[in-house]
Structures are given as structure tokens and as C-alpha cells.
Amino acid sequence: MLSIDPASLSERENYKFLIGSIIPRPIAFVTTVSKDGVLNGAPFSYFTIVSSNPPMISLSIQRSAGGQKDTARNIIESKEFVVHIVDEQNVEKINKTAASLPPQQSEIVLANLTPVDSVRIAVPGVKEAKIRMECTLEHSLELGGLDAPGCDFIIGKVVQFHIEDDIYDNGRIDPSGLAAVSRLAGNNYAKIGEIFEIERPK
């Protein structure tokens, strides 16, 4: 077995080991509004649950050469954003939003997604998602990097869930109906495969 000190590797080499090892990663499609009123959208696979009491999620938004991405800047400025679960039906449109556009251009328009008003916050979501979560900013941290931060770590509190009727059953989400997709390394994605059950010890 190889044994490697990450301090001996470049950032790119560490990145490739991480995204190749930590799989599958759920994908959050995040909408934000800039101070100029532009509705931005971008996908992130450094995304997970933080807490259910209250419901909180986290995003780690990587910087390039210390430069903050539009999503992180907009969240920190407005303190609001919407997280959508990426699924088999919307993944091709969401992939288009990964394009690097200047802040004044909307990825929502580029991908032909449909904005929909939120209930509790001013940032719209998009209609083409079976689940979306309106979030307010709970905490933001600048982490990593040498001369400048390497990422913006965002913790958001979910203030409103939106769940498509067809995948909701008595308080539970139907995983097959949701058909969430996940990220692997490179350009690869994965679908939900075989589901099996193991009883937890008491």
C-alpha cells in the first residue's frame, strides 16, 4: 500500500486524491443574488449535513489563487441562499452552470433554468429541482491556503423545505423517486445504485 505525506504534494495532486477517494459526493446546486441583483447559480460537491437541530448544511467553496467565487461572496453579503438537490432530470442543465461567467452574467439564464420565488428569503430558487432548501447564513469561515485563504466554509440554516409531492411519503423521501446524482472524479457522475439494508446494533 502506498503511504504519502500530503505536505510533499502539490495542491492539484492532493485535490485528485481527495475527489477520487471521497465518493460518491452529493451535489448542491446553489442560487444566490449579487448586490447588483444578478441571480447566480453554481454546483458544489463539497456539501453535507451539519445538524438536524436546527437543520443546517455546509458548503466548502474553493478559491482560485485566493479569489472568492461569486457564490461565496453573494452568500456572505446577502446572508441568504437556496440549495437544490441535483438529480437525473436536471443534471445536464446544472452542469452548464459550472461555466466560469463574470459576476454580471446569470448562469440561470445560460442553462435555461426557471426561477421561482422563495417563501422565507429574497433569493429565488429554480423550478427544475424536486427538493430545494431556503437557507440563511449561520457561519462563514476562511480556511486553508498559504498566502491567502484556500476556501470559504459556509454553514447555512434551512428555514424552509420544498419537496415535490410525488417523492414525499409520510415524512420520508423516496430515494428512487428523487434519483439524486453524485460526483466522482473528473467528469464522472453516479446514480443511486442497489439499495440494501443492514440492521443497526442496539
XYZ file of C-alpha atoms in Angstrom:
202
model
C 0.000 0.000 0.000
C 1.282 3.494 -0.844
C 1.893 5.832 2.081
C 2.101 9.505 1.070
C 2.679 12.690 3.037
C 0.231 15.317 1.617
C 2.738 18.045 2.510
C 5.004 16.610 -0.214
C 2.281 17.001 -2.866
C 1.015 19.949 -4.879
C -2.496 21.308 -4.302
C -3.579 19.667 -7.570
C -2.229 16.274 -6.518
C -3.986 16.464 -3.145
C -7.190 17.535 -4.918
C -7.073 14.485 -7.197
C -6.559 12.103 -4.253
C -9.447 13.684 -2.325
C -12.015 13.742 -5.147
C -11.013 10.240 -6.228
C -11.296 8.845 -2.697
C -14.286 10.604 -1.157
C -17.014 9.282 -3.438
C -19.848 9.495 -4.165
C -20.302 13.147 -3.169
C -23.805 14.691 -3.113
C -24.222 17.798 -5.239
C -25.764 21.055 -4.057
C -26.915 23.465 -6.735
C -26.823 26.851 -5.004
C -28.591 30.015 -6.085
C -27.584 33.432 -4.755
C -28.254 37.064 -5.658
C -25.437 39.579 -6.135
C -25.578 43.133 -4.746
C -26.389 44.213 -8.335
C -29.421 41.891 -8.387
C -27.995 39.161 -10.658
C -29.302 35.657 -9.896
C -26.275 33.346 -9.878
C -26.227 29.555 -9.681
C -23.434 27.011 -9.300
C -22.984 23.359 -8.287
C -20.826 22.225 -5.346
C -19.908 18.716 -4.250
C -18.153 19.722 -1.023
C -21.598 19.650 0.609
C -23.137 17.832 3.560
C -25.455 17.910 6.630
C -24.168 19.684 9.742
C -27.098 19.308 12.148
C -30.793 18.464 12.300
C -31.414 20.606 15.418
C -31.744 23.127 13.894
C -31.425 21.840 10.311
C -28.073 23.055 8.992
C -25.940 22.223 5.956
C -22.392 23.103 4.952
C -20.691 24.087 1.710
C -16.977 24.435 1.165
C -16.428 26.798 -1.739
C -12.890 26.613 -3.092
C -10.979 29.740 -4.071
C -8.748 30.101 -7.124
C -5.481 31.945 -6.348
C -7.205 33.388 -3.276
C -10.089 34.824 -5.316
C -13.548 34.379 -3.823
C -16.222 32.821 -6.054
C -19.446 34.693 -6.796
C -21.493 32.236 -4.687
C -19.403 32.724 -1.539
C -19.286 36.498 -1.941
C -23.054 36.714 -2.518
C -23.860 34.486 0.493
C -21.610 36.486 2.807
C -23.053 39.799 1.572
C -26.768 38.869 1.488
C -26.710 36.096 4.150
C -29.236 34.080 2.107
C -29.105 31.276 -0.470
C -31.072 28.307 -1.820
C -29.725 24.738 -2.023
C -31.216 22.325 -4.573
C -30.602 18.577 -4.850
C -29.200 17.644 -8.268
C -30.991 14.688 -9.884
C -31.041 12.657 -13.095
C -33.562 15.001 -14.707
C -31.774 18.306 -14.064
C -28.077 17.301 -14.029
C -27.371 18.285 -17.651
C -28.732 21.800 -17.141
C -26.959 22.112 -13.788
C -23.668 21.052 -15.398
C -23.949 24.059 -17.734
C -23.965 26.372 -14.702
C -20.420 25.227 -13.824
C -19.186 27.534 -16.606
C -16.981 30.409 -15.447
C -19.037 33.537 -16.123
C -18.367 37.101 -14.990
C -20.444 38.184 -11.945
C -22.842 40.262 -14.058
C -23.960 37.242 -16.112
C -26.510 34.740 -14.800
C -25.832 31.005 -15.040
C -29.594 30.506 -14.562
C -30.224 32.231 -17.903
C -27.333 30.364 -19.571
C -28.767 26.970 -18.528
C -32.376 27.977 -19.281
C -33.472 27.218 -15.710
C -36.743 28.640 -14.327
C -36.521 30.976 -11.303
C -39.178 30.501 -8.632
C -39.830 32.834 -5.678
C -38.833 31.707 -2.210
C -41.140 31.888 0.816
C -38.822 32.984 3.652
C -35.905 34.679 1.864
C -35.399 37.063 -1.055
C -33.192 34.710 -3.125
C -35.184 32.729 -5.739
C -34.715 29.019 -6.289
C -35.208 27.133 -9.546
C -38.237 25.074 -10.524
C -36.228 22.195 -12.023
C -35.412 20.543 -8.670
C -37.502 18.063 -6.684
C -36.071 19.332 -3.397
C -34.879 22.818 -2.527
C -33.974 24.371 0.800
C -34.114 28.054 1.602
C -31.134 28.875 3.838
C -29.828 31.755 5.914
C -26.133 32.153 6.684
C -25.247 30.816 10.136
C -21.429 30.998 9.933
C -18.705 31.615 7.359
C -15.020 30.833 7.798
C -11.969 31.414 5.634
C -9.848 28.248 5.769
C -6.616 26.820 4.349
C -4.207 28.386 1.900
C -0.715 29.765 2.461
C -0.628 33.416 1.373
C -4.424 33.701 1.034
C -7.420 31.590 2.186
C -7.986 28.397 0.198
C -11.742 28.203 0.663
C -14.867 29.756 2.166
C -16.611 27.344 4.530
C -20.304 28.182 4.723
C -22.814 26.865 7.267
C -26.422 27.583 6.429
C -29.601 27.093 8.465
C -32.522 25.657 6.496
C -35.534 27.921 7.065
C -37.896 26.343 4.513
C -38.033 22.963 2.727
C -39.735 22.483 -0.657
C -40.348 18.824 -1.608
C -42.144 17.547 -4.696
C -45.384 15.745 -3.756
C -44.543 12.591 -5.741
C -41.426 11.761 -3.713
C -42.906 12.513 -0.268
C -44.490 9.753 1.815
C -45.444 10.212 5.466
C -42.395 12.261 6.450
C -39.914 10.343 4.285
C -38.268 10.981 0.918
C -38.427 8.236 -1.748
C -34.764 7.831 -2.850
C -35.702 6.205 -6.153
C -38.117 8.998 -6.980
C -35.603 11.669 -6.037
C -32.993 9.991 -8.282
C -30.202 12.140 -6.872
C -26.891 12.009 -8.697
C -23.450 12.367 -7.181
C -19.972 13.428 -8.244
C -16.990 11.186 -8.745
C -13.610 12.380 -10.035
C -13.060 14.093 -13.389
C -16.207 14.426 -15.498
C -17.850 11.379 -13.930
C -21.174 11.250 -12.107
C -23.014 8.342 -10.434
C -26.673 7.401 -9.985
C -28.252 5.732 -6.948
C -27.420 2.042 -7.389
C -28.600 -1.020 -5.494
C -30.075 -0.180 -2.077
C -29.516 -2.672 0.754
C -30.321 -2.688 4.460
C -28.219 -3.644 7.481
C -29.783 -3.684 10.945
C -28.006 -1.381 13.401
C -26.856 -2.972 16.679
C -28.766 -1.891 19.817
